[in-house]
């Protein structure tokens, strides 16, 4: 296996999306020529073939919640990608040139990016580069919501609010792979999609509320963030689990107050009310890869954009109407 020292590859340039201030994607995301990244001893230089975008990218572009502005701003956005290994640092053991990989990190909206060996796996054999790029961030969130915080088991009745979204489409399929009976919630236009990925039932929120019909759920996953805590608890079984994924509203706290109230209330009631931040890790990336290769989960792609249209891709996610993931095609 070829290995390479800590060098700046060829002292050459590449195309990348850059951000130097906060604002709307169209205002602040620019395609520029920048220097190739430096590869460290434990890193892999990847020729990016596809990068995915999620709501976190849109929020960071805007600088919301405002508290994120206290942290260093990445000049090149993007957190998840797939691509082909170009070079590896001298301490890298698992990968070599020409390997097709996927994973998470930083600066993915570029022709080349460096990633830790601990954040990569070989691409699923049955996934395109676009599908592989769509897996990490939303996949981590859905897997940990269903498995760890919802503790979904075979026979459980699971309600997924926002079932057609980036996290929701993964959550529906993962819950089904565990043997759950899944009900999706979304708009009328998304019913066929959500049923096609395994949902047993569907609630069109324009015609019906989740409390209608008196149905009870063992687990409710809320990825939409616009229902009150009291409403969410009403269709939840006495010892059921409510898992809140993200929030909405407010440029300071982005709806986190509802999650805080849930955490404070949970010890006082029989229901488990949970919020969480997903943890990116290679073990769960391997679980997601296995689910893809087994056919239990298929990444759903809403739209694919070219690198020079990355601002449109991020804005598409920010409008919160995307079905599955939005992907940026970078290579070939």
Tab-separated table of C-alpha atoms in Angstrom, residues 34-315:
chain	number	residue	atom	x	y	z
A	34	UNK	CA	-7.836	27.763	-3.452
A	35	UNK	CA	-4.723	25.843	-2.474
A	36	UNK	CA	-4.857	22.080	-2.162
A	37	UNK	CA	-5.102	20.926	1.475
A	38	UNK	CA	-2.159	19.694	3.489
A	39	UNK	CA	-2.301	16.008	4.368
A	40	UNK	CA	-1.276	14.979	7.896
A	41	UNK	CA	0.258	11.658	8.864
A	42	UNK	CA	-3.053	10.160	9.997
A	43	UNK	CA	-5.172	11.628	7.211
A	44	UNK	CA	-6.433	10.615	3.800
A	45	UNK	CA	-6.618	12.975	0.839
A	46	UNK	CA	-9.855	12.297	-1.018
A	47	UNK	CA	-10.817	13.403	-4.513
A	48	UNK	CA	-14.405	14.285	-3.684
A	49	UNK	CA	-17.025	12.802	-5.983
A	50	UNK	CA	-20.119	13.932	-4.105
A	51	UNK	CA	-20.919	15.944	-0.998
A	52	UNK	CA	-24.245	16.065	0.810
A	53	UNK	CA	-25.764	19.019	2.583
A	54	UNK	CA	-28.070	19.104	5.589
A	55	UNK	CA	-29.860	21.700	7.696
A	56	UNK	CA	-26.719	22.293	9.771
A	57	UNK	CA	-24.921	23.628	6.691
A	58	UNK	CA	-27.719	26.108	6.070
A	59	UNK	CA	-27.700	27.241	9.691
A	60	UNK	CA	-23.917	27.722	9.689
A	61	UNK	CA	-24.180	29.735	6.483
A	62	UNK	CA	-26.676	32.020	8.185
A	63	UNK	CA	-24.778	32.032	11.477
A	64	UNK	CA	-27.787	30.690	13.383
A	65	UNK	CA	-28.229	30.213	16.259
A	66	UNK	CA	-26.171	33.299	16.961
A	67	UNK	CA	-24.109	31.420	19.533
A	68	UNK	CA	-22.316	29.566	16.692
A	69	UNK	CA	-20.710	32.858	15.734
A	70	UNK	CA	-18.533	32.533	18.817
A	71	UNK	CA	-16.843	29.504	17.242
A	72	UNK	CA	-14.267	29.605	14.437
A	73	UNK	CA	-15.953	29.671	11.037
A	74	UNK	CA	-14.916	27.080	8.458
A	75	UNK	CA	-13.844	28.821	5.263
A	76	UNK	CA	-14.978	25.820	3.199
A	77	UNK	CA	-18.336	24.317	4.275
A	78	UNK	CA	-19.477	20.716	3.972
A	79	UNK	CA	-19.421	17.840	6.484
A	80	UNK	CA	-20.168	14.626	4.569
A	81	UNK	CA	-18.862	13.205	1.334
A	82	UNK	CA	-17.821	10.266	-0.798
A	83	UNK	CA	-14.848	10.053	-3.114
A	84	UNK	CA	-11.686	8.336	-4.267
A	85	UNK	CA	-8.494	8.186	-2.230
A	86	UNK	CA	-5.616	10.091	-3.827
A	87	UNK	CA	-2.948	9.880	-1.112
A	88	UNK	CA	-2.642	8.626	2.444
A	89	UNK	CA	-0.484	9.839	5.325
A	90	UNK	CA	2.330	7.613	6.528
A	91	UNK	CA	0.370	6.414	9.587
A	92	UNK	CA	-2.736	5.392	7.622
A	93	UNK	CA	-3.157	1.608	7.487
A	94	UNK	CA	-6.700	0.981	6.285
A	95	UNK	CA	-6.827	2.781	2.938
A	96	UNK	CA	-4.774	3.165	-0.208
A	97	UNK	CA	-4.920	5.134	-3.466
A	98	UNK	CA	-7.983	4.474	-5.644
A	99	UNK	CA	-10.115	3.177	-2.747
A	100	UNK	CA	-13.699	4.420	-2.940
A	101	UNK	CA	-14.653	5.815	0.470
A	102	UNK	CA	-17.329	7.784	2.309
A	103	UNK	CA	-17.419	9.547	5.634
A	104	UNK	CA	-17.613	12.819	7.512
A	105	UNK	CA	-15.335	15.693	8.429
A	106	UNK	CA	-14.826	19.246	7.216
A	107	UNK	CA	-14.381	21.194	3.998
A	108	UNK	CA	-16.292	18.716	1.815
A	109	UNK	CA	-17.570	21.303	-0.690
A	110	UNK	CA	-14.348	21.068	-2.676
A	111	UNK	CA	-12.619	19.009	-5.335
A	112	UNK	CA	-10.241	17.601	-2.710
A	113	UNK	CA	-10.441	17.320	1.066
A	114	UNK	CA	-8.523	15.607	3.857
A	115	UNK	CA	-10.256	13.298	6.331
A	116	UNK	CA	-9.197	11.370	9.383
A	117	UNK	CA	-8.795	7.644	8.813
A	118	UNK	CA	-11.179	7.235	11.764
A	119	UNK	CA	-13.962	9.014	9.864
A	120	UNK	CA	-13.934	6.911	6.693
A	121	UNK	CA	-15.057	3.530	5.429
A	122	UNK	CA	-15.029	1.884	2.040
A	123	UNK	CA	-18.122	2.948	0.116
A	124	UNK	CA	-21.084	0.526	0.231
A	125	UNK	CA	-20.765	-1.771	-2.756
A	126	UNK	CA	-24.332	-1.144	-3.922
A	127	UNK	CA	-24.389	2.635	-3.442
A	128	UNK	CA	-23.554	5.383	-5.905
A	129	UNK	CA	-21.195	8.149	-4.815
A	130	UNK	CA	-24.218	10.425	-4.417
A	131	UNK	CA	-26.011	7.902	-2.201
A	132	UNK	CA	-22.897	7.253	-0.135
A	133	UNK	CA	-22.368	10.968	0.494
A	134	UNK	CA	-25.942	11.198	1.779
A	135	UNK	CA	-25.415	8.647	4.533
A	136	UNK	CA	-23.271	10.014	7.405
A	137	UNK	CA	-24.814	12.995	9.212
A	138	UNK	CA	-28.527	12.285	8.757
A	139	UNK	CA	-27.866	8.560	9.054
A	140	UNK	CA	-26.101	8.978	12.402
A	141	UNK	CA	-28.995	11.062	13.716
A	142	UNK	CA	-31.684	8.624	12.589
A	143	UNK	CA	-29.838	5.523	13.792
A	144	UNK	CA	-29.141	6.924	17.242
A	145	UNK	CA	-32.691	8.295	17.552
A	146	UNK	CA	-34.261	4.947	16.684
A	147	UNK	CA	-31.821	2.538	18.324
A	148	UNK	CA	-30.355	4.357	21.321
A	149	UNK	CA	-32.931	6.923	22.411
A	150	UNK	CA	-36.173	5.422	21.122
A	151	UNK	CA	-34.986	1.889	21.920
A	152	UNK	CA	-37.204	0.615	19.113
A	153	UNK	CA	-37.956	-3.107	19.191
A	154	UNK	CA	-39.863	-5.527	16.974
A	155	UNK	CA	-43.594	-4.924	17.282
A	156	UNK	CA	-43.269	-1.348	18.493
A	157	UNK	CA	-45.591	1.235	16.991
A	158	UNK	CA	-43.403	4.119	15.850
A	159	UNK	CA	-44.495	7.557	14.649
A	160	UNK	CA	-41.982	9.520	12.532
A	161	UNK	CA	-42.866	13.195	12.170
A	162	UNK	CA	-41.136	14.681	9.141
A	163	UNK	CA	-40.885	11.241	7.576
A	164	UNK	CA	-39.940	12.509	4.103
A	165	UNK	CA	-36.991	14.604	5.273
A	166	UNK	CA	-33.288	13.812	5.436
A	167	UNK	CA	-33.417	12.234	8.893
A	168	UNK	CA	-36.982	11.001	8.536
A	169	UNK	CA	-36.375	8.839	5.465
A	170	UNK	CA	-33.520	7.083	7.260
A	171	UNK	CA	-35.559	6.747	10.474
A	172	UNK	CA	-38.537	5.131	8.738
A	173	UNK	CA	-36.322	2.521	7.094
A	174	UNK	CA	-34.206	1.815	10.181
A	175	UNK	CA	-37.290	1.400	12.371
A	176	UNK	CA	-38.772	-1.005	9.805
A	177	UNK	CA	-35.522	-2.990	9.750
A	178	UNK	CA	-35.981	-3.470	13.517
A	179	UNK	CA	-39.458	-4.896	12.966
A	180	UNK	CA	-41.499	-1.864	14.007
A	181	UNK	CA	-44.884	-0.807	12.663
A	182	UNK	CA	-44.190	2.676	11.309
A	183	UNK	CA	-46.514	5.611	10.733
A	184	UNK	CA	-45.109	8.560	8.788
A	185	UNK	CA	-46.285	12.162	9.079
A	186	UNK	CA	-45.911	14.662	6.255
A	187	UNK	CA	-47.620	16.489	3.430
A	188	UNK	CA	-49.898	14.842	0.881
A	189	UNK	CA	-47.281	15.030	-1.875
A	190	UNK	CA	-44.871	12.883	0.126
A	191	UNK	CA	-47.185	10.005	1.015
A	192	UNK	CA	-46.163	7.779	-1.900
A	193	UNK	CA	-42.479	8.272	-1.125
A	194	UNK	CA	-42.823	7.494	2.579
A	195	UNK	CA	-44.935	4.412	1.923
A	196	UNK	CA	-42.444	3.245	-0.710
A	197	UNK	CA	-39.656	3.120	1.887
A	198	UNK	CA	-41.675	0.993	4.282
A	199	UNK	CA	-44.184	3.096	6.228
A	200	UNK	CA	-47.278	1.063	7.145
A	201	UNK	CA	-49.482	4.110	7.725
A	202	UNK	CA	-49.392	7.782	6.805
A	203	UNK	CA	-50.820	10.949	8.320
A	204	UNK	CA	-51.327	13.921	6.014
A	205	UNK	CA	-50.917	16.793	8.461
A	206	UNK	CA	-53.127	19.084	6.364
A	207	UNK	CA	-56.093	16.785	7.022
A	208	UNK	CA	-55.340	15.077	10.298
A	209	UNK	CA	-53.439	15.687	13.536
A	210	UNK	CA	-51.309	13.014	15.189
A	211	UNK	CA	-53.802	12.860	18.061
A	212	UNK	CA	-56.783	12.044	15.811
A	213	UNK	CA	-58.173	8.520	16.021
A	214	UNK	CA	-56.834	7.780	19.484
A	215	UNK	CA	-53.883	5.742	18.220
A	216	UNK	CA	-51.038	5.244	20.722
A	217	UNK	CA	-47.342	4.923	19.863
A	218	UNK	CA	-44.484	3.289	21.723
A	219	UNK	CA	-41.984	5.719	20.163
A	220	UNK	CA	-42.459	9.134	18.567
A	221	UNK	CA	-39.571	10.666	16.640
A	222	UNK	CA	-40.139	14.354	16.015
A	223	UNK	CA	-37.858	15.746	13.320
A	224	UNK	CA	-40.144	18.662	12.403
A	225	UNK	CA	-39.952	20.692	15.602
A	226	UNK	CA	-43.214	22.620	15.334
A	227	UNK	CA	-45.559	20.755	17.709
A	228	UNK	CA	-45.913	21.522	21.387
A	229	UNK	CA	-44.628	19.114	23.994
A	230	UNK	CA	-48.140	18.611	25.388
A	231	UNK	CA	-49.516	17.672	21.964
A	232	UNK	CA	-46.667	15.238	21.300
A	233	UNK	CA	-47.260	13.459	24.604
A	234	UNK	CA	-50.967	12.825	24.024
A	235	UNK	CA	-50.597	9.956	21.486
A	236	UNK	CA	-47.534	8.577	23.298
A	237	UNK	CA	-47.989	5.364	25.267
A	238	UNK	CA	-47.812	5.590	29.049
A	239	UNK	CA	-44.250	4.284	29.070
A	240	UNK	CA	-43.387	5.360	25.553
A	241	UNK	CA	-40.423	7.395	24.354
A	242	UNK	CA	-40.534	10.806	22.689
A	243	UNK	CA	-37.294	11.594	20.872
A	244	UNK	CA	-36.891	15.203	19.775
A	245	UNK	CA	-34.500	15.631	16.864
A	246	UNK	CA	-33.500	19.266	16.400
A	247	UNK	CA	-35.822	22.255	16.709
A	248	UNK	CA	-37.165	25.184	14.768
A	249	UNK	CA	-37.704	28.869	15.270
A	250	UNK	CA	-35.645	31.541	16.975
A	251	UNK	CA	-32.274	32.788	15.786
A	252	UNK	CA	-30.817	32.566	19.275
A	253	UNK	CA	-31.857	29.125	20.525
A	254	UNK	CA	-33.491	27.485	17.457
A	255	UNK	CA	-36.334	25.969	19.468
A	256	UNK	CA	-34.085	24.297	22.040
A	257	UNK	CA	-36.305	25.541	24.876
A	258	UNK	CA	-38.878	22.833	24.048
A	259	UNK	CA	-36.156	20.195	24.301
A	260	UNK	CA	-34.995	21.604	27.628
A	261	UNK	CA	-38.554	21.467	28.981
A	262	UNK	CA	-38.806	17.833	27.847
A	263	UNK	CA	-35.583	16.941	29.643
A	264	UNK	CA	-36.758	18.623	32.840
A	265	UNK	CA	-40.189	16.988	32.706
A	266	UNK	CA	-39.014	13.465	31.891
A	267	UNK	CA	-38.026	12.423	35.465
A	268	UNK	CA	-41.472	13.454	36.697
A	269	UNK	CA	-43.576	11.355	34.287
A	270	UNK	CA	-43.703	7.723	33.163
A	271	UNK	CA	-42.962	8.655	29.553
A	272	UNK	CA	-39.360	9.030	28.427
A	273	UNK	CA	-38.859	12.494	26.911
A	274	UNK	CA	-35.494	12.830	25.243
A	275	UNK	CA	-33.387	15.216	23.250
A	276	UNK	CA	-29.909	14.465	21.959
A	277	UNK	CA	-27.064	15.546	19.753
A	278	UNK	CA	-25.892	12.848	17.367
A	279	UNK	CA	-22.370	11.526	17.833
A	280	UNK	CA	-20.376	10.872	14.684
A	281	UNK	CA	-18.429	7.641	15.020
A	282	UNK	CA	-16.992	4.955	12.779
A	283	UNK	CA	-18.833	2.110	14.511
A	284	UNK	CA	-22.209	3.585	13.598
A	285	UNK	CA	-20.985	4.392	10.102
A	286	UNK	CA	-20.276	0.666	9.760
A	287	UNK	CA	-23.820	-0.139	10.974
A	288	UNK	CA	-25.266	2.221	8.377
A	289	UNK	CA	-23.089	0.696	5.670
A	290	UNK	CA	-24.361	-2.774	6.584
A	291	UNK	CA	-27.969	-1.566	6.433
A	292	UNK	CA	-27.328	-0.134	2.962
A	293	UNK	CA	-25.602	-3.250	1.656
A	294	UNK	CA	-28.325	-5.534	3.047
A	295	UNK	CA	-30.970	-3.528	1.211
A	296	UNK	CA	-32.789	-2.587	4.419
A	297	UNK	CA	-32.012	1.098	3.882
A	298	UNK	CA	-31.662	3.091	0.668
A	299	UNK	CA	-30.536	6.747	0.843
A	300	UNK	CA	-33.202	8.953	-0.712
A	301	UNK	CA	-31.875	11.750	-2.922
A	302	UNK	CA	-34.075	14.810	-3.432
A	303	UNK	CA	-31.985	16.862	-5.854
A	304	UNK	CA	-28.420	16.834	-7.158
A	305	UNK	CA	-26.506	20.042	-7.922
A	306	UNK	CA	-23.110	20.799	-9.434
A	307	UNK	CA	-20.373	22.301	-7.271
A	308	UNK	CA	-20.862	25.768	-8.728
A	309	UNK	CA	-24.535	25.554	-7.708
A	310	UNK	CA	-23.770	24.665	-4.089
A	311	UNK	CA	-25.533	27.797	-2.832
A	312	UNK	CA	-28.760	26.565	-4.441
A	313	UNK	CA	-28.258	23.156	-2.833
A	314	UNK	CA	-27.888	24.671	0.642
A	315	UNK	CA	-30.883	26.942	0.075
